[in-house]
Amino acid sequence: MQTTDLGSKDTGKIWHRKPNPSANDGIIVNIVHGGAARHPTTMRFLQVAFDGSGDSFLAGDHLGHVYLFNLNRNTFDLVQRTAQACTALAFNLHRKSEFLVALADYSVKCFDADSKELVSWMRGHDSAVTSISVHGSGRYAVTTSSETAQLWDLDTFQRKRKLNVRQSVGIQKVFFLPLSNTILSCFKDDSIFAWESDTLTCKYQLPNPEDASKLRYKAFAVTRDGRILAAGGKSNNLHLWCLESKQLFRVIQMPAKVRSVRQMEFLPDNFDGGSSQVLGVLCQDGIMRFINIQTCKLAFDIGSIDEGIVTAAVSPNGRYIAGIMENGSVNLYSVQALTSEVNKPPPPLVKMADFSKDKDSTVNKTGVSEKVRVSSGRTGRPLKSKDEIVKTRILKPQGNTTCENKENELPGGLNKPRLQAILKGFGEYPTKYRMFIWRSLLQLPENHAAFSSLTDKGIHSQYLRLHQDYPIKSRKLLRVLQRTLSALAHWSVIFGETKYLPLLAFPFVKLFQNNQLICFEVVATVISNWCQHWFEYFPNPPINILSMIENVLVHHDKELLQHFVNYGVTSQIYAWPLLETLFSEVLTREEWLKFFDNVFSNHPSFLLMAVVAYNVSARAPLLNCNQKEDFEYFFHHRNNLDINAVIREAYHLMDATPADIHPRRSLSDIVPLTKGQYPIFNKYPKFIVDYQSQERERIRQEEMEYLRERQLAHEVEVEAIKRKVEDEAWYQQQELLRGAEEQRRKLLTEEEQKLLHQRQRLAAVKRELRMKELQLLDAARRRFLKYQQDQRKMELKRLDDEIERKMCTRERESAAVVQDIEVRHMELEAQRRFFEQKLAKEHEVATQEVKGELDANRRKADLEEQMFWRLMETEADLKDHRLLEESMAKADRLCLETDWKIEALNKHKLDDAARGRRYEEVAKLAEGVKEKEKELLDVIQDMETRKWADVANKRAELESEQLATSVLDAQRKCLLQSGMVQEVRPEDVLLDDGSEYFESVSDLKVDSSDRNQGQRVPKPANVCLNDVSSTSSSAHFSLDRGRTDLECQERVLMSEVRDLRQKLASQARKKYHTPHFFDTNWT
């Protein structure tokens, strides 16, 4: 047994593992509401109520918490906090999400479980409400207290009527009878009245039982069909009333340990047609016993003396029982686990009469009532006295039982030939046992685990939008259809692609909507047996099946088939609509049930014969049809045909059709579903289904892409609309502002008009004072002129101040610019000095390098000359010296190897010979060089004389230029101020010839000043940045032009530096003449 503690959670799961209730107690889960932080004690549940489907229930505790438990989804939710203990609950209103709760303050409130909001508040009771009964339509409710009962309209939540009684009588309970408009009122004096709910007139009163059998009724229960009323009270007897005959027809005596009855509930069954046979009786010991009112046997019981039940509720589908225990918890019981009577076949129709007298039975004077004793033990044999003789007839099977009889034997002790005999005799099975017979004929395996594995896969993607194609009003029916189709699609892929599967399965879903497992297995059995070979030509209709139907029709009614051919009506029009809907479109519910009684009891070919029989039976109206639309309408709507005649014709065709065209040849017998796991269904063209699945997946992807694009387009559209609205709002605001402005202008105009009229009236009234007014006006005019003059003077003064302020600002800006120019000029001068110092250092380094090179070359030349002349003069002595050295070397090398000496001697000899030849060549070349040097010396002497003459001329010109430039020297010094030439002294760079360097710098400065003057004269607007006098004279100039002049001056300065370098190099060449080398040549 699983236990779930709600604690302080508002939502969660009811059970955390799959429940497996045992047959002993049948408890699915035990729900406890443990204390939270603000409520340390355990909270006790007081009331519980199921909804109309039986898959959800409400539970309310003593602190006003109302929880919704959804058993299908395995979830619970806290739907309301009323802060008061609830005394009654009702959850079967016509708006499925609404529920009624009676509170301790004598009021009744209606809440919405989805939105968790208060819908209405109904007041009128002066004591606690003990019960709430809702009409079958869910639009009316009766609330009962100990003093009064009130009828409410749940559409308007207004009180329609009120039932008042004397205090000495008191009301026990007032409630609606199912499937009727009758209200039953039960009073404390055991009187029971029936009222018409519309007019509230008394329909009848049940007769009072005898004094000995008075029970002081406290508990009541009614079957779902409203025919039987069970009443119990402070006794161990139960009264069963027949409301049709208004008579007490049975008294059930409970065991002696039962002293009183607290509550009674009938246990619904899907196959009993509303006439419930099992009654649950909650006794004073806390045990709820469920007994069969026909056999008076105990089916099962729940609760115990240690863990007694306070109150209980039974789900309308008969699957669950919710009981509130004495400790305040809720136990959820599974009826399927508790009882085995539900799945057992009904008792045999033939029973042996027993004429022995029963001492416990009592018959009243009219012979209508009987009294039966109920034992407290389990189901067993009744006790018999020794005097009783019981005769029992045992039916033994014959010894020669054949295999055919075994095949005819069905589960539950039924026999197929006998069922067929009953069917042929009555035309249909009994309504009460039809579902049980069908389950036996189809031999359903009831594979709970396999079906759960299919449903656990969820809704198939193909049926997510089933409500769009098939808008079913009932949400429950749509949900069951969706789950059944999804389970079929998960069972076999083909059923996810079959378009007509909802039409085929819908009648079975509507019939078995309260038992989805049976529904699924019935549909699966029908598809695998009566829909044989339907999917071989998928996605087209089953051409082979339609051909069989056409062959049978042409054999039995050629005229009708020829009529179909004449008007282009094929088997896809007159046969396929009947097959794909299984006749549900053309038959009523009763006709369809009767028809399928015969279909399930015969060979699968009977369905095809029924199609032909339907056409043959309707040949007269069909022969009168001459348009294709009329034929289509005929086979898609109900027609005035006798279903019994159609069934008889189908049986006739089954017998009269030749064997060669009989569909029995192609269709196999009924093969039930296998137990444990369902069989594999793969009788369809797999490649087509796979292709359709791929195409559908592709279309789905494209649809998702389209939806995304549409969402983006929608967002863009929303943004555009938003902007449009904002623009319109802005324009509207502007329009309002413009209107307000126009309105103010109109007001000003009106005020001016009013003033004008007043002035005119004043002028008309005071004509005698016109002269005085004129004088006053003249004085005012003069005063106004003076005021205007003052204003103009003030304006002129303000303009002068503004001009002065602008001039000061401009002068400050000019001064700032001049300062910037001076700073720039100083930067240029510093840069120029830096360049001159750098050039001087470089020149000094170059001069030292040139001196070093010249000294090295001179020393090298002297050394070479000395060596050469020494070589030329003492060649013989050197040769003797070398011979002596060789001989000494030979003497020293005598200790070495002899071979090496010989080789070295030969090598020296060769070297001597080569050296002698080279010396001879050098001597010859030396003689030629001496001759050439003499000639070169003469030429150089001539050039030297000419050069000295040129130098003298140039010095004379230089002296004249120095005299000419001495006048401009002062101006140049003033222009350059702290120029680079003055800071870098020529005598510091070149001490030998400083006058020439100073003259060259002076020339450059004179040239630059001449250029600057030349630029200033033709273009006075362009002011050089170095010219300080010109910048101070004008306040308007352009910084861009100043920057250009700075760049020009930079380029001039760099050119001066280059010229200075060239002059320094020329002076160095003049000062340090290149030495003339002797006529030598090295090889």
mmCIF file of C-alpha atoms in Angstrom, residues 220-485:
data_model
loop_
_atom_site.group_PDB
_atom_site.id
_atom_site.type_symbol
_atom_site.label_atom_id
_atom_site.label_comp_id
_atom_site.label_asym_id
_atom_site.label_seq_id
_atom_site.Cartn_x
_atom_site.Cartn_y
_atom_site.Cartn_z
ATOM 1 C CA PHE A 220 -30.679 6.352 1.446
ATOM 2 C CA ALA A 221 -29.414 5.126 -1.933
ATOM 3 C CA VAL A 222 -30.963 4.944 -5.416
ATOM 4 C CA THR A 223 -29.947 2.846 -8.413
ATOM 5 C CA ARG A 224 -28.809 4.596 -11.561
ATOM 6 C CA ASP A 225 -32.052 3.859 -13.379
ATOM 7 C CA GLY A 226 -34.063 5.348 -10.482
ATOM 8 C CA ARG A 227 -36.206 2.249 -9.954
ATOM 9 C CA ILE A 228 -35.039 0.968 -6.552
ATOM 10 C CA LEU A 229 -34.652 2.936 -3.330
ATOM 11 C CA ALA A 230 -32.644 1.466 -0.455
ATOM 12 C CA ALA A 231 -33.228 2.890 3.018
ATOM 13 C CA GLY A 232 -31.585 2.094 6.321
ATOM 14 C CA GLY A 233 -31.319 3.518 9.796
ATOM 15 C CA LYS A 234 -30.984 2.546 13.443
ATOM 16 C CA SER A 235 -31.478 -1.163 12.821
ATOM 17 C CA ASN A 236 -29.799 -4.063 11.073
ATOM 18 C CA ASN A 237 -32.588 -4.213 8.477
ATOM 19 C CA LEU A 238 -32.489 -2.629 5.033
ATOM 20 C CA HIS A 239 -35.665 -1.722 3.144
ATOM 21 C CA LEU A 240 -35.731 -1.977 -0.641
ATOM 22 C CA TRP A 241 -38.522 0.012 -2.270
ATOM 23 C CA CYS A 242 -39.695 -0.350 -5.866
ATOM 24 C CA LEU A 243 -40.412 3.225 -6.956
ATOM 25 C CA GLU A 244 -42.444 2.102 -9.966
ATOM 26 C CA SER A 245 -44.929 0.114 -7.891
ATOM 27 C CA LYS A 246 -44.409 2.257 -4.765
ATOM 28 C CA GLN A 247 -44.127 -0.902 -2.671
ATOM 29 C CA LEU A 248 -41.606 -2.317 -0.241
ATOM 30 C CA PHE A 249 -40.508 -5.479 -2.058
ATOM 31 C CA ARG A 250 -37.643 -6.725 0.100
ATOM 32 C CA VAL A 251 -36.186 -6.466 3.584
ATOM 33 C CA ILE A 252 -32.540 -7.475 4.001
ATOM 34 C CA GLN A 253 -31.416 -8.380 7.476
ATOM 35 C CA MET A 254 -27.774 -7.703 8.241
ATOM 36 C CA PRO A 255 -25.771 -9.700 10.843
ATOM 37 C CA ALA A 256 -26.527 -9.155 14.499
ATOM 38 C CA LYS A 257 -23.351 -7.194 15.076
ATOM 39 C CA VAL A 258 -24.692 -4.488 12.753
ATOM 40 C CA ARG A 259 -26.795 -2.148 14.907
ATOM 41 C CA SER A 260 -27.211 0.881 12.638
ATOM 42 C CA VAL A 261 -26.464 2.068 9.094
ATOM 43 C CA ARG A 262 -24.572 5.305 8.463
ATOM 44 C CA GLN A 263 -24.451 5.445 4.678
ATOM 45 C CA MET A 264 -25.474 3.423 1.631
ATOM 46 C CA GLU A 265 -24.183 3.557 -1.948
ATOM 47 C CA PHE A 266 -25.031 1.435 -4.989
ATOM 48 C CA LEU A 267 -22.014 0.137 -6.935
ATOM 49 C CA PRO A 268 -22.474 0.924 -10.681
ATOM 50 C CA ASP A 269 -21.694 -1.648 -13.366
ATOM 51 C CA ASN A 270 -21.116 -0.981 -17.045
ATOM 52 C CA PHE A 271 -23.164 -4.006 -18.079
ATOM 53 C CA ASP A 272 -26.172 -3.788 -15.761
ATOM 54 C CA GLY A 273 -28.025 -1.098 -17.700
ATOM 55 C CA GLY A 274 -28.301 1.121 -14.618
ATOM 56 C CA SER A 275 -30.016 -1.463 -12.419
ATOM 57 C CA SER A 276 -27.263 -1.767 -9.875
ATOM 58 C CA GLN A 277 -27.203 -5.081 -8.043
ATOM 59 C CA VAL A 278 -24.471 -4.461 -5.462
ATOM 60 C CA LEU A 279 -25.248 -2.230 -2.504
ATOM 61 C CA GLY A 280 -22.575 -0.826 -0.187
ATOM 62 C CA VAL A 281 -23.667 -0.464 3.423
ATOM 63 C CA LEU A 282 -21.516 1.509 5.882
ATOM 64 C CA CYS A 283 -22.316 0.304 9.385
ATOM 65 C CA GLN A 284 -21.646 1.742 12.846
ATOM 66 C CA ASP A 285 -18.496 -0.385 13.223
ATOM 67 C CA GLY A 286 -16.767 1.483 10.376
ATOM 68 C CA ILE A 287 -16.914 -1.450 7.938
ATOM 69 C CA MET A 288 -18.581 -0.927 4.571
ATOM 70 C CA ARG A 289 -20.101 -4.180 3.328
ATOM 71 C CA PHE A 290 -21.065 -4.648 -0.322
ATOM 72 C CA ILE A 291 -23.869 -7.172 -0.805
ATOM 73 C CA ASN A 292 -25.794 -8.382 -3.843
ATOM 74 C CA ILE A 293 -29.437 -7.393 -3.350
ATOM 75 C CA GLN A 294 -30.586 -10.302 -5.525
ATOM 76 C CA THR A 295 -28.553 -13.150 -4.070
ATOM 77 C CA CYS A 296 -28.088 -11.430 -0.698
ATOM 78 C CA LYS A 297 -24.467 -12.541 -0.613
ATOM 79 C CA LEU A 298 -21.537 -10.539 0.583
ATOM 80 C CA ALA A 299 -19.329 -9.552 -2.372
ATOM 81 C CA PHE A 300 -16.577 -7.815 -0.412
ATOM 82 C CA ASP A 301 -16.054 -5.354 2.383
ATOM 83 C CA ILE A 302 -13.653 -2.494 3.094
ATOM 84 C CA GLY A 303 -12.468 -0.986 6.330
ATOM 85 C CA SER A 304 -11.949 -2.655 9.659
ATOM 86 C CA ILE A 305 -12.720 -2.140 13.308
ATOM 87 C CA ASP A 306 -9.249 -0.706 13.913
ATOM 88 C CA GLU A 307 -9.368 1.540 10.820
ATOM 89 C CA GLY A 308 -13.000 2.362 10.400
ATOM 90 C CA ILE A 309 -14.589 4.370 7.568
ATOM 91 C CA VAL A 310 -16.464 7.571 8.404
ATOM 92 C CA THR A 311 -17.929 8.290 4.972
ATOM 93 C CA ALA A 312 -17.361 7.005 1.450
ATOM 94 C CA ALA A 313 -18.109 7.858 -2.180
ATOM 95 C CA VAL A 314 -18.376 5.524 -5.176
ATOM 96 C CA SER A 315 -17.256 6.706 -8.632
ATOM 97 C CA PRO A 316 -20.013 6.783 -11.282
ATOM 98 C CA ASN A 317 -18.024 4.397 -13.481
ATOM 99 C CA GLY A 318 -17.814 1.868 -10.665
ATOM 100 C CA ARG A 319 -14.024 1.624 -10.708
ATOM 101 C CA TYR A 320 -13.058 3.429 -7.513
ATOM 102 C CA ILE A 321 -14.256 3.873 -3.960
ATOM 103 C CA ALA A 322 -12.942 6.784 -1.878
ATOM 104 C CA GLY A 323 -13.331 6.378 1.853
ATOM 105 C CA ILE A 324 -12.519 8.817 4.631
ATOM 106 C CA MET A 325 -11.047 6.941 7.577
ATOM 107 C CA GLU A 326 -11.411 7.675 11.272
ATOM 108 C CA ASN A 327 -7.854 9.029 11.419
ATOM 109 C CA GLY A 328 -8.739 11.698 8.813
ATOM 110 C CA SER A 329 -6.920 10.110 5.846
ATOM 111 C CA VAL A 330 -8.444 9.057 2.514
ATOM 112 C CA ASN A 331 -8.213 5.503 1.196
ATOM 113 C CA LEU A 332 -8.702 4.955 -2.530
ATOM 114 C CA TYR A 333 -9.947 1.418 -3.305
ATOM 115 C CA SER A 334 -9.954 -0.455 -6.628
ATOM 116 C CA VAL A 335 -13.253 -2.238 -7.214
ATOM 117 C CA GLN A 336 -11.672 -4.485 -9.832
ATOM 118 C CA ALA A 337 -9.199 -5.790 -7.280
ATOM 119 C CA LEU A 338 -11.820 -6.206 -4.575
ATOM 120 C CA THR A 339 -14.461 -8.144 -6.437
ATOM 121 C CA SER A 340 -14.483 -10.995 -8.853
ATOM 122 C CA GLU A 341 -18.224 -10.823 -9.301
ATOM 123 C CA VAL A 342 -18.016 -8.058 -11.909
ATOM 124 C CA ASN A 343 -16.205 -10.177 -14.480
ATOM 125 C CA LYS A 344 -18.160 -13.347 -13.795
ATOM 126 C CA PRO A 345 -20.971 -14.354 -16.164
ATOM 127 C CA PRO A 346 -24.527 -13.783 -15.058
ATOM 128 C CA PRO A 347 -26.332 -16.635 -13.324
ATOM 129 C CA PRO A 348 -28.074 -19.161 -15.557
ATOM 130 C CA LEU A 349 -31.506 -18.281 -16.792
ATOM 131 C CA VAL A 350 -32.948 -21.662 -15.699
ATOM 132 C CA LYS A 351 -33.018 -22.420 -11.972
ATOM 133 C CA MET A 352 -34.504 -25.380 -10.111
ATOM 134 C CA ALA A 353 -37.389 -24.461 -7.865
ATOM 135 C CA ASP A 354 -37.073 -25.363 -4.206
ATOM 136 C CA PHE A 355 -40.482 -25.932 -2.554
ATOM 137 C CA SER A 356 -39.113 -26.282 0.962
ATOM 138 C CA LYS A 357 -40.283 -23.667 3.411
ATOM 139 C CA ASP A 358 -37.865 -21.073 4.650
ATOM 140 C CA LYS A 359 -38.319 -20.289 8.296
ATOM 141 C CA ASP A 360 -36.668 -16.916 7.987
ATOM 142 C CA SER A 361 -38.852 -15.730 5.138
ATOM 143 C CA THR A 362 -41.861 -13.651 5.954
ATOM 144 C CA VAL A 363 -44.583 -12.757 3.551
ATOM 145 C CA ASN A 364 -46.924 -9.908 4.153
ATOM 146 C CA LYS A 365 -50.578 -10.093 3.544
ATOM 147 C CA THR A 366 -50.281 -8.988 -0.073
ATOM 148 C CA GLY A 367 -47.444 -11.407 -0.759
ATOM 149 C CA VAL A 368 -45.226 -8.667 -2.153
ATOM 150 C CA SER A 369 -42.530 -8.305 0.501
ATOM 151 C CA GLU A 370 -39.949 -10.907 1.452
ATOM 152 C CA LYS A 371 -37.254 -10.943 4.096
ATOM 153 C CA VAL A 372 -33.800 -12.442 3.440
ATOM 154 C CA ARG A 373 -31.059 -12.998 5.997
ATOM 155 C CA VAL A 374 -27.534 -12.065 5.100
ATOM 156 C CA SER A 375 -24.558 -13.820 6.658
ATOM 157 C CA SER A 376 -21.479 -11.868 7.582
ATOM 158 C CA GLY A 377 -19.031 -14.352 6.019
ATOM 159 C CA ARG A 378 -17.888 -14.685 2.466
ATOM 160 C CA THR A 379 -19.901 -16.252 -0.299
ATOM 161 C CA GLY A 380 -20.598 -19.913 0.461
ATOM 162 C CA ARG A 381 -23.233 -22.607 0.531
ATOM 163 C CA PRO A 382 -26.357 -21.820 2.566
ATOM 164 C CA LEU A 383 -26.899 -23.822 5.743
ATOM 165 C CA LYS A 384 -29.446 -26.604 5.477
ATOM 166 C CA SER A 385 -31.323 -28.383 8.218
ATOM 167 C CA LYS A 386 -31.491 -32.104 8.425
ATOM 168 C CA ASP A 387 -35.135 -32.077 7.456
ATOM 169 C CA GLU A 388 -34.462 -30.267 4.217
ATOM 170 C CA ILE A 389 -33.891 -32.358 1.159
ATOM 171 C CA VAL A 390 -32.180 -30.494 -1.648
ATOM 172 C CA LYS A 391 -32.332 -31.948 -5.076
ATOM 173 C CA THR A 392 -29.542 -30.871 -7.401
ATOM 174 C CA ARG A 393 -29.303 -31.737 -11.062
ATOM 175 C CA ILE A 394 -25.786 -31.870 -12.459
ATOM 176 C CA LEU A 395 -25.453 -31.497 -16.229
ATOM 177 C CA LYS A 396 -22.578 -33.691 -17.382
ATOM 178 C CA PRO A 397 -21.131 -33.318 -20.884
ATOM 179 C CA GLN A 398 -21.537 -36.216 -23.269
ATOM 180 C CA GLY A 399 -18.647 -38.519 -23.712
ATOM 181 C CA ASN A 400 -18.374 -38.052 -27.470
ATOM 182 C CA THR A 401 -17.566 -34.351 -27.344
ATOM 183 C CA THR A 402 -16.082 -33.284 -30.701
ATOM 184 C CA CYS A 403 -13.600 -30.587 -31.584
ATOM 185 C CA GLU A 404 -16.398 -28.540 -33.121
ATOM 186 C CA ASN A 405 -18.187 -28.416 -29.793
ATOM 187 C CA LYS A 406 -14.961 -27.281 -28.151
ATOM 188 C CA GLU A 407 -14.701 -24.440 -30.625
ATOM 189 C CA ASN A 408 -18.306 -23.493 -29.909
ATOM 190 C CA GLU A 409 -17.617 -23.334 -26.195
ATOM 191 C CA LEU A 410 -17.021 -19.718 -25.155
ATOM 192 C CA PRO A 411 -15.520 -18.235 -21.997
ATOM 193 C CA GLY A 412 -17.918 -17.910 -19.100
ATOM 194 C CA GLY A 413 -19.767 -21.124 -19.818
ATOM 195 C CA LEU A 414 -21.552 -19.806 -22.931
ATOM 196 C CA ASN A 415 -22.139 -21.823 -26.086
ATOM 197 C CA LYS A 416 -22.125 -20.218 -29.506
ATOM 198 C CA PRO A 417 -24.870 -22.372 -31.123
ATOM 199 C CA ARG A 418 -27.172 -21.677 -28.210
ATOM 200 C CA LEU A 419 -26.480 -17.971 -28.486
ATOM 201 C CA GLN A 420 -27.242 -18.132 -32.205
ATOM 202 C CA ALA A 421 -30.466 -19.933 -31.447
ATOM 203 C CA ILE A 422 -31.420 -17.202 -28.969
ATOM 204 C CA LEU A 423 -30.474 -14.594 -31.567
ATOM 205 C CA LYS A 424 -32.616 -16.177 -34.264
ATOM 206 C CA GLY A 425 -35.479 -16.538 -31.861
ATOM 207 C CA PHE A 426 -35.473 -12.997 -30.414
ATOM 208 C CA GLY A 427 -33.559 -11.109 -33.137
ATOM 209 C CA GLU A 428 -31.133 -9.653 -30.596
ATOM 210 C CA TYR A 429 -29.410 -10.368 -27.308
ATOM 211 C CA PRO A 430 -30.786 -9.074 -24.011
ATOM 212 C CA THR A 431 -29.701 -5.515 -23.380
ATOM 213 C CA LYS A 432 -28.653 -6.398 -19.882
ATOM 214 C CA TYR A 433 -26.212 -9.099 -21.030
ATOM 215 C CA ARG A 434 -25.256 -7.824 -24.485
ATOM 216 C CA MET A 435 -21.850 -6.494 -23.501
ATOM 217 C CA PHE A 436 -20.982 -9.673 -21.663
ATOM 218 C CA ILE A 437 -22.055 -11.802 -24.638
ATOM 219 C CA TRP A 438 -20.010 -9.692 -27.018
ATOM 220 C CA ARG A 439 -16.939 -10.039 -24.847
ATOM 221 C CA SER A 440 -17.462 -13.793 -24.775
ATOM 222 C CA LEU A 441 -18.029 -14.060 -28.536
ATOM 223 C CA LEU A 442 -14.939 -12.012 -29.312
ATOM 224 C CA GLN A 443 -12.953 -13.852 -26.606
ATOM 225 C CA LEU A 444 -11.221 -10.675 -25.466
ATOM 226 C CA PRO A 445 -7.928 -11.447 -23.657
ATOM 227 C CA GLU A 446 -7.997 -8.251 -21.492
ATOM 228 C CA ASN A 447 -4.241 -7.683 -21.706
ATOM 229 C CA HIS A 448 -3.926 -4.906 -19.145
ATOM 230 C CA ALA A 449 -0.133 -4.693 -19.260
ATOM 231 C CA ALA A 450 0.059 -4.621 -23.066
ATOM 232 C CA PHE A 451 -2.694 -2.021 -23.268
ATOM 233 C CA SER A 452 -0.978 0.110 -20.624
ATOM 234 C CA SER A 453 2.276 0.001 -22.598
ATOM 235 C CA LEU A 454 0.376 1.287 -25.644
ATOM 236 C CA THR A 455 -1.392 4.064 -23.770
ATOM 237 C CA ASP A 456 1.803 5.094 -22.002
ATOM 238 C CA LYS A 457 3.206 6.138 -25.375
ATOM 239 C CA GLY A 458 0.798 9.046 -25.311
ATOM 240 C CA ILE A 459 -1.307 10.574 -28.041
ATOM 241 C CA HIS A 460 -0.154 9.709 -31.551
ATOM 242 C CA SER A 461 0.960 12.687 -33.613
ATOM 243 C CA GLN A 462 -1.617 11.841 -36.284
ATOM 244 C CA TYR A 463 -4.489 12.310 -33.834
ATOM 245 C CA LEU A 464 -3.360 15.431 -31.989
ATOM 246 C CA ARG A 465 -5.795 17.529 -34.052
ATOM 247 C CA LEU A 466 -8.609 15.024 -34.098
ATOM 248 C CA HIS A 467 -11.021 17.597 -32.666
ATOM 249 C CA GLN A 468 -10.578 19.739 -35.782
ATOM 250 C CA ASP A 469 -11.633 16.974 -38.165
ATOM 251 C CA TYR A 470 -14.271 15.467 -35.836
ATOM 252 C CA PRO A 471 -15.736 18.167 -33.525
ATOM 253 C CA ILE A 472 -17.328 15.983 -30.844
ATOM 254 C CA LYS A 473 -19.307 17.851 -28.214
ATOM 255 C CA SER A 474 -18.384 15.536 -25.341
ATOM 256 C CA ARG A 475 -14.794 16.100 -24.253
ATOM 257 C CA LYS A 476 -14.656 12.765 -22.516
ATOM 258 C CA LEU A 477 -15.827 10.912 -25.627
ATOM 259 C CA LEU A 478 -13.302 12.787 -27.747
ATOM 260 C CA ARG A 479 -10.531 11.970 -25.283
ATOM 261 C CA VAL A 480 -11.432 8.264 -25.233
ATOM 262 C CA LEU A 481 -11.601 8.184 -29.049
ATOM 263 C CA GLN A 482 -8.237 9.913 -29.252
ATOM 264 C CA ARG A 483 -6.627 7.452 -26.841
ATOM 265 C CA THR A 484 -8.132 4.413 -28.586
ATOM 266 C CA LEU A 485 -6.972 5.570 -32.023
#
